[in-house]
Coordinates of C-alpha atoms in Angstrom, one line a residue:
M54 CA -0.2 0.1 0.0
C55 CA 0.8 3.9 -0.1
R56 CA 2.4 6.1 2.1
L57 CA 1.1 9.6 3.7
F58 CA 2.4 12.4 5.4
G59 CA 0.8 15.6 6.5
F60 CA 1.8 18.7 8.1
R61 CA 0.4 21.5 9.8
S62 CA 2.4 24.2 11.8
V63 CA 1.4 27.6 13.1
I64 CA 5.0 28.7 11.6
T65 CA 6.9 28.1 8.2
S66 CA 8.9 24.8 8.7
Q67 CA 11.1 22.8 6.7
V68 CA 10.2 18.7 6.8
H69 CA 13.6 17.7 5.0
R70 CA 14.1 15.4 8.0
S71 CA 10.6 13.7 7.9
L72 CA 11.0 13.4 3.7
I73 CA 14.8 12.5 3.4
S74 CA 16.9 12.7 6.7
A75 CA 15.5 10.3 9.1
D76 CA 16.3 6.6 8.9
N77 CA 12.7 5.9 8.2
A78 CA 12.0 9.2 5.9
L79 CA 9.6 9.1 3.1
M80 CA 12.7 8.7 0.5
R81 CA 13.4 5.4 2.4
Q82 CA 10.2 4.1 2.6
S83 CA 9.7 4.6 -1.3
E84 CA 12.2 1.6 -1.6
R85 CA 9.0 -0.3 -0.5
H86 CA 6.5 2.2 -2.2
P87 CA 8.5 2.7 -6.1
D88 CA 5.2 3.7 -8.2
G89 CA 5.4 7.6 -8.1
W90 CA 5.7 10.4 -5.7
G91 CA 4.0 13.5 -4.7
V92 CA 4.4 16.6 -2.5
A93 CA 2.2 19.5 -2.0
Y94 CA 3.1 22.9 -0.2
Y95 CA 1.4 26.1 0.2
V96 CA 2.8 29.5 -0.5
E97 CA 0.9 32.5 0.4
G98 CA -2.2 30.2 0.9
V99 CA -1.8 28.8 -2.9
P100 CA -1.1 24.7 -3.2
H101 CA 1.7 23.5 -5.4
V102 CA 2.0 20.4 -6.3
V103 CA 4.9 18.0 -7.5
K104 CA 4.6 14.6 -8.9
S105 CA 6.9 11.9 -10.3
V106 CA 6.3 8.3 -11.5
S107 CA 9.5 7.9 -10.5
S108 CA 10.9 6.3 -7.2
A109 CA 11.6 8.6 -4.6
V110 CA 14.4 7.0 -3.4
S111 CA 16.3 7.3 -6.9
D112 CA 14.4 10.5 -8.2
S113 CA 16.9 13.6 -7.6
L114 CA 13.6 15.9 -8.0
F115 CA 12.3 14.5 -5.1
Q116 CA 15.5 15.2 -3.2
R117 CA 15.5 18.7 -4.5
V118 CA 12.1 19.6 -3.9
S119 CA 12.3 18.1 -0.1
G120 CA 15.4 20.0 0.5
V121 CA 14.1 23.9 -0.6
V122 CA 9.8 23.0 0.9
A123 CA 9.3 25.5 3.7
S124 CA 5.5 25.8 4.7
E125 CA 3.0 26.0 7.2
T126 CA 1.2 23.2 5.4
V127 CA 2.6 20.1 3.5
V128 CA 1.3 16.7 2.2
A129 CA 3.5 13.9 0.5
H130 CA 2.6 10.5 -0.6
L131 CA 4.4 7.6 -1.7
R132 CA 2.7 5.3 -4.3
K133 CA 2.5 1.6 -4.5
A134 CA 0.1 1.1 -7.3
T135 CA -3.1 -1.2 -7.1
V136 CA -5.4 0.6 -9.1
G137 CA -4.4 2.4 -12.3
Q138 CA -1.2 2.5 -14.6
L139 CA 1.7 4.7 -13.8
S140 CA 0.8 8.0 -14.6
I141 CA 0.9 11.6 -13.4
L142 CA -2.7 11.5 -13.9
N143 CA -2.7 9.0 -11.3
S144 CA -0.1 10.1 -8.8
H145 CA -0.8 11.7 -5.5
P146 CA -1.8 13.8 -4.1
F147 CA -4.4 15.2 -6.1
Q148 CA -5.8 19.0 -6.4
Y149 CA -8.9 20.9 -6.8
G150 CA -8.6 24.4 -6.1
S151 CA -7.1 25.0 -2.8
W152 CA -8.0 21.5 -1.5
V153 CA -4.9 18.8 -1.7
F154 CA -6.1 15.3 -1.2
A155 CA -4.0 11.6 -0.7
H156 CA -5.2 8.2 -0.2
N157 CA -4.1 4.9 1.3
G158 CA -5.9 2.0 0.3
Q159 CA -8.2 0.5 -2.1
I160 CA -11.6 -0.7 -3.6
P161 CA -11.2 -4.0 -4.2
N162 CA -12.5 -5.2 -7.8
F163 CA -12.8 -1.6 -8.5
G164 CA -13.6 -1.9 -12.2
E165 CA -16.6 -3.7 -11.5
H166 CA -17.9 -1.0 -8.8
R167 CA -16.6 2.4 -10.7
E168 CA -19.5 3.0 -12.5
A169 CA -21.6 3.0 -9.0
V170 CA -19.4 4.8 -7.4
V171 CA -18.9 7.6 -10.0
A172 CA -22.7 7.9 -10.3
R173 CA -22.7 9.5 -6.6
I174 CA -20.2 12.4 -7.7
S175 CA -22.1 15.5 -8.5
P176 CA -22.0 16.2 -12.3
I177 CA -20.0 19.3 -11.5
F178 CA -17.2 17.6 -10.2
R179 CA -17.6 14.3 -12.2
R180 CA -15.8 15.9 -15.6
F181 CA -12.9 16.6 -13.8
V182 CA -12.0 13.1 -13.2
L183 CA -9.4 12.3 -15.5
G184 CA -7.0 9.4 -14.6
D185 CA -8.2 5.7 -13.7
T186 CA -7.4 5.3 -9.9
D187 CA -10.2 4.8 -7.2
S188 CA -8.8 7.5 -5.1
E189 CA -9.1 10.2 -7.7
V190 CA -12.8 9.2 -7.6
I191 CA -13.0 9.5 -3.8
F192 CA -11.7 12.8 -4.2
Y193 CA -14.3 14.1 -6.2
L194 CA -16.9 12.1 -4.6
L195 CA -15.5 13.6 -1.2
L196 CA -15.5 17.2 -3.0
S197 CA -19.4 16.6 -4.4
K198 CA -20.4 16.0 -0.3
M199 CA -18.6 18.5 0.7
A200 CA -19.9 21.5 -1.6
Q201 CA -23.5 20.0 -0.3
R202 CA -22.6 21.2 3.1
F203 CA -20.4 24.4 2.6
D204 CA -18.5 26.7 0.2
I205 CA -15.6 24.7 -0.5
H206 CA -13.9 27.8 -2.1
R207 CA -14.0 29.9 1.3
R208 CA -11.1 29.9 3.6
G209 CA -11.2 28.5 7.1
A210 CA -13.6 25.8 6.1
P211 CA -15.7 24.4 9.0
I212 CA -14.3 21.4 10.2
G213 CA -17.1 19.9 12.0
E214 CA -19.0 19.8 8.6
L215 CA -15.8 18.3 7.0
S216 CA -15.4 15.7 8.9
A217 CA -19.1 15.0 8.4
A218 CA -18.6 15.1 4.7
L219 CA -15.8 12.4 5.0
R220 CA -18.6 10.0 7.1
E221 CA -20.8 10.5 4.2
T222 CA -18.6 9.7 1.5
V223 CA -17.1 6.5 3.3
A224 CA -20.8 5.7 3.7
A225 CA -21.8 5.8 0.0
I226 CA -18.8 4.0 -1.2
H227 CA -20.0 1.4 1.4
E228 CA -23.0 1.7 0.0
A229 CA -22.2 1.3 -3.5
T230 CA -19.8 -1.4 -3.3
G231 CA -21.0 -3.7 -0.3
Y232 CA -17.8 -3.6 1.5
D233 CA -17.1 -2.0 5.0
C234 CA -13.5 -0.7 5.4
Y235 CA -14.3 -1.3 9.1
T236 CA -15.4 -4.5 9.7
R237 CA -13.9 -6.2 6.7
A238 CA -12.9 -9.8 6.5
A239 CA -9.7 -11.2 6.8
D240 CA -8.9 -11.7 3.0
D241 CA -10.6 -8.2 2.1
E242 CA -8.0 -5.2 0.9
F243 CA -10.3 -2.6 1.4
Y244 CA -8.9 0.7 3.1
L245 CA -9.9 4.2 2.9
S246 CA -7.2 6.1 5.2
I247 CA -7.4 9.7 3.8
L248 CA -5.6 12.9 4.2
L249 CA -7.1 16.5 3.1
T250 CA -6.4 20.0 3.8
N251 CA -7.0 23.2 2.0
G252 CA -4.0 24.4 3.7
Q253 CA -5.6 25.9 6.8
V254 CA -7.9 22.8 8.0
M255 CA -6.4 19.2 7.6
V256 CA -8.3 16.2 8.6
A257 CA -7.1 12.6 8.6
H258 CA -9.5 9.7 8.6
Q259 CA -8.1 5.8 9.5
G260 CA -10.0 3.7 7.2
G261 CA -8.2 0.6 7.8
K262 CA -5.1 1.0 7.0
E263 CA -2.4 2.6 10.0
L264 CA -2.0 6.4 10.7
F265 CA -0.4 7.8 13.4
Y266 CA -0.4 11.5 14.4
S267 CA 1.8 13.8 16.5
T268 CA 1.1 17.2 18.3
H269 CA 4.2 17.6 20.4
K270 CA 7.5 16.6 20.8
T271 CA 9.8 15.2 23.7
L272 CA 12.2 18.1 23.5
C273 CA 11.9 20.8 20.9
P274 CA 15.3 21.6 19.2
D275 CA 14.4 24.9 18.3
R276 CA 13.1 25.9 21.9
D277 CA 15.4 28.4 22.6
D278 CA 14.9 30.3 19.2
C279 CA 11.7 29.7 18.0
P280 CA 9.0 32.6 18.6
S281 CA 6.1 30.6 18.7
F282 CA 7.5 28.0 21.5
A283 CA 4.9 27.1 24.2
P284 CA 4.3 24.4 26.6
C285 CA 2.0 22.5 23.8
C286 CA 5.1 21.8 21.8
E287 CA 6.6 19.6 24.3
A288 CA 3.6 18.5 26.0
R289 CA 0.0 17.3 25.6
S290 CA -2.1 20.5 25.0
R291 CA -4.4 21.6 28.0
S292 CA -6.4 24.1 25.8
G293 CA -6.7 21.9 22.6
F294 CA -4.6 24.2 20.7
V295 CA -1.5 22.9 19.3
N296 CA 1.3 24.5 17.5
H297 CA 1.9 21.4 15.0
F298 CA -0.1 18.7 14.1
I299 CA 1.5 15.8 11.9
V300 CA 0.2 12.6 10.4
S301 CA 2.3 9.4 9.0
S302 CA 1.9 5.9 7.8
E303 CA 4.0 5.1 10.2
P304 CA 6.0 7.0 13.3
L305 CA 8.8 9.1 11.9
Q306 CA 11.9 8.7 14.0
G307 CA 12.9 12.0 15.8
D308 CA 11.7 14.0 18.8
N309 CA 7.9 13.7 17.9
V310 CA 6.0 11.9 20.4
W311 CA 3.2 9.7 18.0
K312 CA -0.3 8.1 18.5
A313 CA -1.9 5.6 16.5
M314 CA -5.6 6.3 15.0
E315 CA -8.0 3.8 15.3
P316 CA -10.2 2.3 12.4
G317 CA -13.0 5.1 11.7
Q318 CA -11.6 7.8 13.7
I319 CA -11.3 11.6 12.5
F320 CA -8.2 13.7 13.7
G321 CA -7.4 17.2 12.3
V322 CA -7.1 20.9 13.1
D323 CA -9.0 23.6 12.1
W324 CA -7.8 27.1 10.7
R325 CA -7.2 28.3 14.4
M326 CA -4.9 25.1 15.3
H327 CA -7.4 23.8 17.2
L328 CA -7.2 19.9 17.6
Y329 CA -10.6 18.1 16.4
Q330 CA -11.1 14.5 17.2
E331 CA -13.9 12.2 16.6
N332 CA -14.5 8.6 17.4
A333 CA -15.6 5.4 14.6
D334 CA -19.0 6.6 16.0
A335 CA -19.1 10.3 15.0
S336 CA -19.1 11.3 18.8
P337 CA -16.5 14.2 19.8
A338 CA -13.4 12.6 21.4
R339 CA -11.9 14.0 24.4
M340 CA -10.1 17.1 23.4
G341 CA -6.5 17.5 23.9
A342 CA -3.3 16.3 22.4

């Protein structure tokens, strides 16, 4: 399967260590996920997306991009192809306007279910599906559900409504395919782990494939120099506000404290960097990081 990485911070930061330098950085993980990569980062609220069908570990462009990216919001993806040929059109992250989306998983026998899932996408968005992956179809179905709830072009999208749209998207896919990513049989390869952001709001959904999140470090190496340093940088937030939020398919080596998400959970931050947590039954989780 693929690998996801998402980063959201109150300050512009480099993510070179997570992508390149750590012993299990994404570049190293690409040895097991060789079918392309993508990095999206925001500059003045505008997403810039760079993608390739090469393996990140052997692609000098990945190293160049990872070395220069400094942003408050970054999404990266490594692809291990299950549906769709090797193509830039099929590489993640996918983008529509300010929204950037990445997916780890697959819909089994997608060719048999594609028409039923696509039929649930609003005609406004259906025409933008250009590739042949299940992931791109999921993205535009999610956008359709989001657009029914709020103006998707508005900055600072309501994270509660975004979470509800995610739930509706998963439910629609369950209905269209007859599969369930939460209670699948042992031999079912059906996963809907998702990462979504518009540069301000970021949410992650654990849909059967492992996701981990971090909101603080054991010891911040920049504590003496960073103007935004606060107690929540090195301990669980008591207020629910955090200075950084990171999501990864596996814990990355370094100072960050990682926690595993449970299947069906949604975690994220709103435009104020207030942590949002929701359990599998759509009930709010206890706030705090």
